[in-house]
Every structure is written in structure tokens, then in C-alpha cells.
């Protein structure tokens, strides 16, 4: 699934060497056994292996990134990710260049994507997202977030 404005069509190219590195990494057979932490890959791509319990909606903030696409891939568990267009939103915490992140005030209108084991979502710098959300009930998640340079 990729949803955006037609005017941004030229901004998305998932067939670059960077995206190839990211998706090749996700084909590994040992993802479930990888330890938490960062893994540096080729072409400036980084993988963050994460384990956590899902959160209620009001415990997490909407966020966006400037320098990276996110590919969020669920290895174990199930979570929801709220997504919306970034244009015109109210900033809650200004851009932190070191961590490449901006936080936003909650929105009235957004979509929610259910991510189960084996599912991924690609989030661009034009998207705000609120990942790690409870789906059916709070549960443990193992996930990889790939940071793909813009």
C-alpha cells in the first residue's frame, strides 16, 4: 500500500539501490533471532531491531522524519499505525536534526493500518505516523524499522 498526493508521485521510487538493500535484509531467515539494536547496512540504510509492548493511542505522538523513509516490518505480534498527511499540521516538538524527528499534536482525521506478523508499511517524509498502537489488546511486538535515506 502506498497512498499519497499525485503531485508527489516523483518523490517515491522504491526501486532504488537503497530500497533494494532494505527489502533484501527483510528476506533474511534469522530476523526473529536478531538482538535489539541498530544494524548498519549498505547504501546508508540502517535497521533498528525493536521489542516492546504496544501503547494506547494517547501514549504515543504523531511523528515524521526529514532524511529517511521508514519501512516498519512486524516480525512477531500485531499493532496499529495511524497515518496522515503532514501538510498543515501543528508541531508539538520542533524538528530534532540529530534524531531526524518532529512530533505533532494529535489529529482529528487520520487512517489506521493494521500490521500483523509479516506485514510492512513504508512511510515517507510527507507522512506523519503514530506507530506501536494497540490492535486487539496490548501485546509484545518484535519489529524492524528500516531507515532508508531520501
CSV table of N, CA and C in Angstrom, one decimal:
chain,number,residue,atom,x,y,z
A,1,UNK,N,0.8,-1.2,0.0
A,1,UNK,CA,0.0,0.0,0.0
A,1,UNK,C,0.9,1.2,0.0
A,2,UNK,N,0.6,2.1,-0.9
A,2,UNK,CA,1.3,3.4,-0.9
A,2,UNK,C,0.2,4.4,-1.3
A,3,UNK,N,0.0,5.4,-0.4
A,3,UNK,CA,-1.0,6.4,-0.6
A,3,UNK,C,-0.4,7.8,-0.5
A,4,UNK,N,-0.7,8.6,-1.4
A,4,UNK,CA,-0.1,10.0,-1.4
A,4,UNK,C,-0.8,10.8,-2.4
A,5,UNK,N,-0.4,12.1,-2.5
A,5,UNK,CA,-0.9,13.0,-3.5
A,5,UNK,C,-0.3,12.7,-4.8
A,6,UNK,N,-1.0,12.9,-5.9
A,6,UNK,CA,-0.5,12.6,-7.2
A,6,UNK,C,0.7,13.6,-7.5
A,7,UNK,N,0.6,14.8,-6.9
A,7,UNK,CA,1.7,15.8,-7.1
A,7,UNK,C,3.0,15.3,-6.5
A,8,UNK,N,3.0,14.4,-5.6
A,8,UNK,CA,4.2,13.9,-5.0
A,8,UNK,C,4.8,12.6,-5.7
A,9,UNK,N,4.1,12.1,-6.7
A,9,UNK,CA,4.4,10.9,-7.4
A,9,UNK,C,5.9,10.7,-7.7
A,10,UNK,N,6.6,11.7,-8.1
A,10,UNK,CA,8.0,11.7,-8.5
A,10,UNK,C,8.9,11.6,-7.2
A,11,UNK,N,8.4,11.7,-6.1
A,11,UNK,CA,9.1,11.7,-4.8
A,11,UNK,C,9.3,10.3,-4.3
A,12,UNK,N,8.6,9.3,-4.9
A,12,UNK,CA,8.6,7.9,-4.4
A,12,UNK,C,9.2,7.0,-5.4
A,13,UNK,N,10.3,6.4,-5.1
A,13,UNK,CA,11.0,5.4,-6.0
A,13,UNK,C,11.5,4.3,-5.2
A,14,UNK,N,10.7,3.3,-5.0
A,14,UNK,CA,11.0,2.1,-4.2
A,14,UNK,C,11.9,1.1,-4.9
A,15,UNK,N,12.4,1.5,-6.1
A,15,UNK,CA,13.3,0.6,-6.9
A,15,UNK,C,14.7,1.1,-6.9
A,16,UNK,N,15.1,2.0,-5.9
A,16,UNK,CA,16.4,2.5,-5.8
A,16,UNK,C,17.3,1.4,-5.1
A,17,UNK,N,18.6,1.6,-5.2
A,17,UNK,CA,19.5,0.6,-4.5
A,17,UNK,C,19.3,0.6,-3.0
A,18,UNK,N,18.9,1.7,-2.5
A,18,UNK,CA,18.7,1.8,-1.0
A,18,UNK,C,17.5,0.9,-0.6
A,19,UNK,N,16.4,1.0,-1.4
A,19,UNK,CA,15.2,0.2,-1.1
A,19,UNK,C,15.5,-1.3,-1.3
A,20,UNK,N,16.3,-1.6,-2.3
A,20,UNK,CA,16.7,-3.0,-2.6
A,20,UNK,C,17.4,-3.6,-1.4
A,21,UNK,N,18.4,-2.8,-0.9
A,21,UNK,CA,19.1,-3.3,0.3
A,21,UNK,C,18.1,-3.5,1.5
A,22,UNK,N,17.2,-2.6,1.7
A,22,UNK,CA,16.2,-2.8,2.8
A,22,UNK,C,15.4,-4.0,2.6
A,23,UNK,N,14.8,-4.2,1.4
A,23,UNK,CA,14.0,-5.4,1.2
A,23,UNK,C,14.7,-6.7,1.2
A,24,UNK,N,16.0,-6.7,0.7
A,24,UNK,CA,16.8,-7.9,0.8
A,24,UNK,C,17.1,-8.3,2.2
A,25,UNK,N,17.3,-7.3,3.1
A,25,UNK,CA,17.5,-7.5,4.5
A,25,UNK,C,16.3,-8.2,5.1
A,26,UNK,N,15.1,-7.8,4.7
A,26,UNK,CA,13.9,-8.4,5.3
A,26,UNK,C,13.6,-9.8,4.8
A,27,UNK,N,14.4,-10.3,3.8
A,27,UNK,CA,14.3,-11.6,3.3
A,27,UNK,C,15.1,-12.6,4.2
A,28,UNK,N,15.9,-12.1,5.1
A,28,UNK,CA,16.7,-12.9,5.9
A,28,UNK,C,15.8,-13.9,6.7
A,29,UNK,N,16.3,-15.1,6.9
A,29,UNK,CA,15.6,-16.1,7.7
A,29,UNK,C,15.8,-16.0,9.2
A,30,UNK,N,16.7,-15.2,9.6
A,30,UNK,CA,17.0,-15.1,11.1
A,30,UNK,C,16.5,-13.8,11.7
A,31,UNK,N,15.5,-13.1,11.1
A,31,UNK,CA,15.0,-11.9,11.7
A,31,UNK,C,14.5,-12.0,13.1
A,32,UNK,N,13.8,-13.1,13.4
A,32,UNK,CA,13.2,-13.3,14.7
A,32,UNK,C,14.3,-13.5,15.8
A,33,UNK,N,15.5,-13.9,15.4
A,33,UNK,CA,16.5,-14.1,16.4
A,33,UNK,C,17.5,-13.0,16.6
A,34,UNK,N,17.3,-11.9,15.8
A,34,UNK,CA,18.3,-10.8,15.9
A,34,UNK,C,18.1,-10.1,17.2
A,35,UNK,N,19.2,-9.6,17.8
A,35,UNK,CA,19.1,-8.9,19.1
A,35,UNK,C,18.7,-7.5,18.8
A,36,UNK,N,18.1,-6.9,19.8
A,36,UNK,CA,17.6,-5.5,19.7
A,36,UNK,C,18.8,-4.6,19.5
A,37,UNK,N,18.6,-3.5,18.7
A,37,UNK,CA,19.7,-2.5,18.5
A,37,UNK,C,19.7,-2.2,17.0
A,38,UNK,N,20.7,-1.4,16.7
A,38,UNK,CA,20.9,-0.9,15.3
A,38,UNK,C,21.9,-1.8,14.5
A,39,UNK,N,21.6,-2.0,13.2
A,39,UNK,CA,22.4,-2.8,12.3
A,39,UNK,C,22.7,-1.8,11.1
A,40,UNK,N,23.9,-1.6,10.8
A,40,UNK,CA,24.3,-0.7,9.7
A,40,UNK,C,24.3,-1.6,8.4
A,41,UNK,N,23.6,-1.2,7.4
A,41,UNK,CA,23.6,-2.0,6.1
A,41,UNK,C,24.3,-1.1,5.1
A,42,UNK,N,24.2,-1.5,3.8
A,42,UNK,CA,24.8,-0.8,2.7
A,42,UNK,C,23.9,0.4,2.3
A,43,UNK,N,24.5,1.3,1.5
A,43,UNK,CA,23.8,2.4,0.8
A,43,UNK,C,23.2,3.4,1.9
A,44,UNK,N,23.7,3.4,3.1
A,44,UNK,CA,23.2,4.3,4.1
A,44,UNK,C,22.0,3.8,4.8
A,45,UNK,N,21.6,2.6,4.6
A,45,UNK,CA,20.4,2.0,5.2
A,45,UNK,C,20.7,1.5,6.5
A,46,UNK,N,19.8,1.7,7.5
A,46,UNK,CA,20.0,1.2,8.9
A,46,UNK,C,18.8,0.5,9.3
A,47,UNK,N,19.0,-0.6,10.1
A,47,UNK,CA,17.9,-1.3,10.6
A,47,UNK,C,17.9,-1.3,12.2
A,48,UNK,N,16.7,-0.9,12.7
A,48,UNK,CA,16.6,-0.9,14.2
A,48,UNK,C,15.7,-2.1,14.6
A,49,UNK,N,16.3,-3.0,15.3
A,49,UNK,CA,15.5,-4.2,15.8
A,49,UNK,C,14.9,-3.8,17.1
A,50,UNK,N,13.6,-3.9,17.3
A,50,UNK,CA,12.9,-3.4,18.4
A,50,UNK,C,12.0,-4.5,19.1
A,51,UNK,N,11.9,-4.4,20.4
A,51,UNK,CA,10.9,-5.2,21.1
A,51,UNK,C,10.3,-4.3,22.1
A,52,UNK,N,8.9,-4.4,22.2
A,52,UNK,CA,8.2,-3.5,23.1
A,52,UNK,C,6.8,-4.0,23.3
A,53,UNK,N,6.0,-3.4,24.2
A,53,UNK,CA,4.6,-3.7,24.3
A,53,UNK,C,3.9,-2.5,23.6
A,54,UNK,N,2.8,-2.8,23.0
A,54,UNK,CA,2.0,-1.8,22.3
A,54,UNK,C,1.4,-0.8,23.3
A,55,UNK,N,1.1,0.4,22.8
A,55,UNK,CA,0.7,1.5,23.6
A,55,UNK,C,-0.8,1.9,23.2
A,56,UNK,N,-1.5,2.5,24.2
A,56,UNK,CA,-2.7,3.1,23.9
A,56,UNK,C,-2.5,4.4,23.1
A,57,UNK,N,-3.5,4.8,22.3
A,57,UNK,CA,-3.4,5.9,21.4
A,57,UNK,C,-2.8,7.2,22.0
A,58,UNK,N,-3.3,7.5,23.2
A,58,UNK,CA,-2.8,8.8,23.9
A,58,UNK,C,-1.4,8.7,24.5
A,59,UNK,N,-0.8,7.6,24.4
A,59,UNK,CA,0.6,7.4,25.0
A,59,UNK,C,1.7,7.6,24.0
A,60,UNK,N,1.3,7.8,22.7
A,60,UNK,CA,2.3,8.0,21.6
A,60,UNK,C,1.9,9.2,20.8
A,61,UNK,N,2.9,9.9,20.3
A,61,UNK,CA,2.7,11.1,19.5
A,61,UNK,C,2.9,10.8,18.0
A,62,UNK,N,2.2,11.6,17.2
A,62,UNK,CA,2.5,11.5,15.7
A,62,UNK,C,3.9,12.0,15.5
A,63,UNK,N,4.6,11.5,14.5
A,63,UNK,CA,5.9,11.9,14.2
A,63,UNK,C,6.2,11.9,12.7
A,64,UNK,N,7.2,12.5,12.3
A,64,UNK,CA,7.7,12.5,10.9
A,64,UNK,C,9.2,12.6,10.9
A,65,UNK,N,9.8,12.3,9.7
A,65,UNK,CA,11.2,12.3,9.5
A,65,UNK,C,11.5,13.1,8.2
A,66,UNK,N,12.7,13.7,8.2
A,66,UNK,CA,13.1,14.5,7.0
A,66,UNK,C,14.0,13.8,6.1
A,67,UNK,N,15.0,13.0,6.7
A,67,UNK,CA,16.1,12.4,5.9
A,67,UNK,C,15.9,11.0,5.6
A,68,UNK,N,14.8,10.3,6.1
A,68,UNK,CA,14.7,8.9,5.9
A,68,UNK,C,13.2,8.5,5.6
A,69,UNK,N,13.0,7.5,4.8
A,69,UNK,CA,11.8,6.8,4.7
A,69,UNK,C,11.9,5.8,5.9
A,70,UNK,N,10.7,5.4,6.4
A,70,UNK,CA,10.6,4.3,7.4
A,70,UNK,C,10.0,3.1,6.7
A,71,UNK,N,10.6,2.0,6.8
A,71,UNK,CA,9.9,0.7,6.5
A,71,UNK,C,9.7,0.0,7.8
A,72,UNK,N,8.5,-0.1,8.3
A,72,UNK,CA,8.2,-0.7,9.6
A,72,UNK,C,7.7,-2.1,9.3
A,73,UNK,N,8.4,-3.1,9.7
A,73,UNK,CA,8.1,-4.5,9.5
A,73,UNK,C,7.9,-5.3,10.8
A,74,UNK,N,6.7,-5.9,10.9
A,74,UNK,CA,6.4,-6.6,12.2
A,74,UNK,C,6.8,-8.1,12.0
A,75,UNK,N,7.7,-8.5,12.9
A,75,UNK,CA,8.2,-9.9,12.9
A,75,UNK,C,7.2,-10.7,13.7
A,76,UNK,N,6.9,-10.3,14.9
A,76,UNK,CA,6.0,-11.0,15.8
A,76,UNK,C,5.0,-10.0,16.5
A,77,UNK,N,3.7,-10.4,16.6
A,77,UNK,CA,2.7,-9.6,17.2
A,77,UNK,C,1.8,-8.9,16.2
A,78,UNK,N,1.1,-7.9,16.7
A,78,UNK,CA,0.2,-7.2,15.9
A,78,UNK,C,0.0,-5.8,16.5
A,79,UNK,N,0.1,-4.8,15.6
A,79,UNK,CA,-0.1,-3.4,16.1
A,79,UNK,C,-0.8,-2.6,15.0
A,80,UNK,N,-1.3,-1.4,15.4
A,80,UNK,CA,-1.8,-0.5,14.5
A,80,UNK,C,-0.9,0.7,14.4
A,81,UNK,N,-0.9,1.3,13.2
A,81,UNK,CA,-0.1,2.5,12.9
A,81,UNK,C,-1.1,3.5,12.3
A,82,UNK,N,-1.2,4.7,13.0
A,82,UNK,CA,-2.1,5.8,12.5
A,82,UNK,C,-1.2,6.6,11.5
A,83,UNK,N,-1.8,7.0,10.4
A,83,UNK,CA,-1.0,7.8,9.4
A,83,UNK,C,-1.9,8.9,8.9
A,84,UNK,N,-1.2,10.0,8.5
A,84,UNK,CA,-1.9,11.1,7.9
A,84,UNK,C,-0.9,11.9,7.1
A,85,UNK,N,-1.4,12.8,6.3
A,85,UNK,CA,-0.5,13.7,5.5
A,85,UNK,C,0.1,14.8,6.5
A,86,UNK,N,1.3,15.2,6.3
A,86,UNK,CA,2.0,16.1,7.1
A,86,UNK,C,1.6,17.5,6.9
A,87,UNK,N,1.2,17.8,5.7
A,87,UNK,CA,0.9,19.2,5.3
A,87,UNK,C,-0.1,19.9,6.3
A,88,UNK,N,0.3,21.0,6.8
A,88,UNK,CA,-0.6,21.9,7.6
A,88,UNK,C,-0.9,21.4,9.0
A,89,UNK,N,-0.1,20.5,9.5
A,89,UNK,CA,-0.3,20.0,10.9
A,89,UNK,C,0.4,20.9,11.9
A,90,UNK,N,0.0,20.9,13.2
A,90,UNK,CA,0.5,21.7,14.3
A,90,UNK,C,1.7,20.9,14.9
A,91,UNK,N,2.8,21.5,14.9
A,91,UNK,CA,4.0,20.9,15.5
A,91,UNK,C,3.9,20.9,17.1
A,92,UNK,N,4.2,19.8,17.7
A,92,UNK,CA,4.2,19.7,19.2
A,92,UNK,C,5.6,19.9,19.7
A,93,UNK,N,6.6,19.2,19.0
A,93,UNK,CA,8.0,19.3,19.3
A,93,UNK,C,8.8,19.6,18.0
A,94,UNK,N,9.5,20.7,17.9
A,94,UNK,CA,10.2,21.0,16.7
A,94,UNK,C,11.2,20.0,16.2
A,95,UNK,N,11.5,20.0,15.0
A,95,UNK,CA,12.5,19.1,14.4
A,95,UNK,C,13.7,19.0,15.2
A,96,UNK,N,14.1,17.7,15.5
A,96,UNK,CA,15.4,17.4,16.1
A,96,UNK,C,16.3,16.7,15.1
A,97,UNK,N,17.2,17.5,14.6
A,97,UNK,CA,18.1,17.1,13.4
A,97,UNK,C,18.9,15.9,13.8
A,98,UNK,N,19.4,15.8,15.0
A,98,UNK,CA,20.2,14.7,15.5
A,98,UNK,C,19.5,13.4,15.4
A,99,UNK,N,18.2,13.4,15.8
A,99,UNK,CA,17.4,12.1,15.8
A,99,UNK,C,16.4,12.1,14.6
A,100,UNK,N,16.5,13.1,13.7
A,100,UNK,CA,15.6,13.2,12.5
A,100,UNK,C,14.2,12.9,12.8
A,101,UNK,N,13.6,13.7,13.7
A,101,UNK,CA,12.2,13.5,14.1
A,101,UNK,C,11.5,14.8,14.5
A,102,UNK,N,10.3,15.0,14.1
A,102,UNK,CA,9.4,16.0,14.5
A,102,UNK,C,8.2,15.4,15.1
A,103,UNK,N,7.7,15.9,16.2
A,103,UNK,CA,6.4,15.4,16.8
A,103,UNK,C,5.3,16.4,16.6
A,104,UNK,N,4.1,15.9,16.5
A,104,UNK,CA,2.9,16.7,16.1
A,104,UNK,C,1.8,16.5,17.2
A,105,UNK,N,1.0,17.5,17.3
A,105,UNK,CA,-0.2,17.4,18.1
A,105,UNK,C,-1.2,16.4,17.5
A,106,UNK,N,-2.0,15.8,18.3
A,106,UNK,CA,-2.9,14.8,17.8
A,106,UNK,C,-3.9,15.4,16.7
A,107,UNK,N,-4.3,14.5,15.8
A,107,UNK,CA,-5.1,14.9,14.7
A,107,UNK,C,-6.5,14.4,14.9
A,108,UNK,N,-7.4,15.1,14.2
A,108,UNK,CA,-8.8,14.6,14.2
A,108,UNK,C,-9.0,13.6,13.1
A,109,UNK,N,-8.4,13.8,12.0
A,109,UNK,CA,-8.5,12.9,10.8
A,109,UNK,C,-7.2,12.2,10.5
A,110,UNK,N,-7.3,10.8,10.5
A,110,UNK,CA,-6.2,10.0,10.1
A,110,UNK,C,-6.7,8.6,9.7
A,111,UNK,N,-5.8,7.9,9.1
A,111,UNK,CA,-6.1,6.5,8.8
A,111,UNK,C,-5.4,5.6,9.7
A,112,UNK,N,-5.8,4.4,9.9
A,112,UNK,CA,-5.1,3.4,10.7
A,112,UNK,C,-4.9,2.1,9.9
A,113,UNK,N,-3.6,1.6,10.0
A,113,UNK,CA,-3.2,0.4,9.3
A,113,UNK,C,-2.9,-0.6,10.3
A,114,UNK,N,-3.5,-1.8,10.1
A,114,UNK,CA,-3.2,-3.0,11.0
A,114,UNK,C,-2.0,-3.7,10.4
A,115,UNK,N,-1.0,-3.9,11.3
A,115,UNK,CA,0.2,-4.6,10.9
A,115,UNK,C,0.3,-5.9,11.7
A,116,UNK,N,0.3,-7.0,11.0
A,116,UNK,CA,0.4,-8.3,11.7
A,116,UNK,C,1.8,-8.9,11.3
A,117,UNK,N,2.1,-10.0,11.9
A,117,UNK,CA,3.4,-10.6,11.6
A,117,UNK,C,3.6,-10.8,10.1
A,118,UNK,N,4.7,-10.3,9.5
A,118,UNK,CA,5.0,-10.4,8.1
A,118,UNK,C,4.5,-9.2,7.3
A,119,UNK,N,3.8,-8.2,7.9
A,119,UNK,CA,3.4,-7.0,7.2
A,119,UNK,C,4.4,-5.9,7.4
A,120,UNK,N,4.4,-5.0,6.4
A,120,UNK,CA,5.2,-3.8,6.5
A,120,UNK,C,4.4,-2.6,6.0
A,121,UNK,N,4.9,-1.4,6.3
A,121,UNK,CA,4.4,-0.2,5.8
A,121,UNK,C,5.6,0.7,5.5
A,122,UNK,N,5.5,1.4,4.4
A,122,UNK,CA,6.5,2.4,4.0
A,122,UNK,C,6.0,3.8,4.3
A,123,UNK,N,6.7,4.6,5.1
A,123,UNK,CA,6.3,5.9,5.5
A,123,UNK,C,7.3,6.9,5.0
A,124,UNK,N,6.8,7.9,4.2
A,124,UNK,CA,7.7,8.9,3.6
A,124,UNK,C,7.8,10.1,4.5
A,125,UNK,N,8.8,11.0,4.2
A,125,UNK,CA,8.9,12.3,4.9
A,125,UNK,C,7.6,13.1,4.8
A,126,UNK,N,6.7,12.8,3.8
A,126,UNK,CA,5.5,13.6,3.7
A,126,UNK,C,4.4,13.1,4.6
A,127,UNK,N,4.6,11.9,5.3
A,127,UNK,CA,3.6,11.3,6.1
A,127,UNK,C,3.9,11.6,7.6
A,128,UNK,N,2.9,11.7,8.4
A,128,UNK,CA,3.1,11.6,9.8
A,128,UNK,C,2.5,10.3,10.2
A,129,UNK,N,3.1,9.7,11.3
A,129,UNK,CA,2.6,8.4,11.7
A,129,UNK,C,2.7,8.2,13.2
A,130,UNK,N,1.9,7.4,13.7
A,130,UNK,CA,1.9,7.1,15.1
A,130,UNK,C,1.8,5.6,15.2
A,131,UNK,N,3.1,5.0,15.3
A,131,UNK,CA,3.1,3.5,15.3
A,131,UNK,C,3.0,3.0,16.8
A,132,UNK,N,3.1,1.7,16.9
A,132,UNK,CA,3.2,1.0,18.2
A,132,UNK,C,1.8,1.0,18.9
A,133,UNK,N,0.7,1.1,18.2
A,133,UNK,CA,-0.6,1.2,18.9
A,133,UNK,C,-1.2,-0.1,19.1
A,134,UNK,N,-2.0,-0.2,20.2
A,134,UNK,CA,-2.7,-1.5,20.5
A,134,UNK,C,-3.7,-1.8,19.3
A,135,UNK,N,-3.7,-3.1,19.0
A,135,UNK,CA,-4.7,-3.5,18.0
A,135,UNK,C,-5.8,-4.2,18.7
A,136,UNK,N,-5.8,-5.5,19.0
A,136,UNK,CA,-6.9,-6.1,19.7
A,136,UNK,C,-6.7,-5.9,21.2
A,137,UNK,N,-5.5,-6.1,21.7
A,137,UNK,CA,-5.1,-5.9,23.1
A,137,UNK,C,-3.6,-5.6,23.2
A,138,UNK,N,-3.2,-5.1,24.3
A,138,UNK,CA,-1.7,-4.9,24.5
A,138,UNK,C,-1.0,-6.2,24.3
A,139,UNK,N,0.1,-6.1,23.6
A,139,UNK,CA,0.9,-7.3,23.3
A,139,UNK,C,2.3,-7.0,23.0
A,140,UNK,N,3.2,-8.0,23.2
A,140,UNK,CA,4.6,-7.8,22.9
A,140,UNK,C,4.8,-7.8,21.4
A,141,UNK,N,5.6,-7.0,20.9
A,141,UNK,CA,5.9,-6.8,19.5
A,141,UNK,C,7.4,-7.0,19.3
A,142,UNK,N,7.8,-7.7,18.2
A,142,UNK,CA,9.2,-7.6,17.7
A,142,UNK,C,9.1,-7.1,16.3
A,143,UNK,N,9.8,-6.0,16.1
A,143,UNK,CA,9.7,-5.2,14.8
A,143,UNK,C,11.0,-4.8,14.4
A,144,UNK,N,11.1,-4.6,13.1
A,144,UNK,CA,12.3,-3.9,12.5
A,144,UNK,C,11.9,-2.7,11.8
A,145,UNK,N,12.5,-1.6,12.1
A,145,UNK,CA,12.3,-0.3,11.4
A,145,UNK,C,13.5,0.0,10.6
A,146,UNK,N,13.4,-0.1,9.3
A,146,UNK,CA,14.5,0.2,8.4
A,146,UNK,C,14.4,1.7,8.0
A,147,UNK,N,15.6,2.4,8.2
A,147,UNK,CA,15.7,3.8,7.8
A,147,UNK,C,16.4,3.8,6.4
A,148,UNK,N,15.6,4.3,5.4
A,148,UNK,CA,16.1,4.3,4.0
A,148,UNK,C,16.3,5.8,3.7
A,149,UNK,N,17.6,6.2,3.3
A,149,UNK,CA,17.8,7.6,3.0
A,149,UNK,C,17.0,8.1,1.9
A,150,UNK,N,16.5,9.4,2.0
A,150,UNK,CA,15.7,10.0,1.0
A,150,UNK,C,16.7,10.2,-0.2
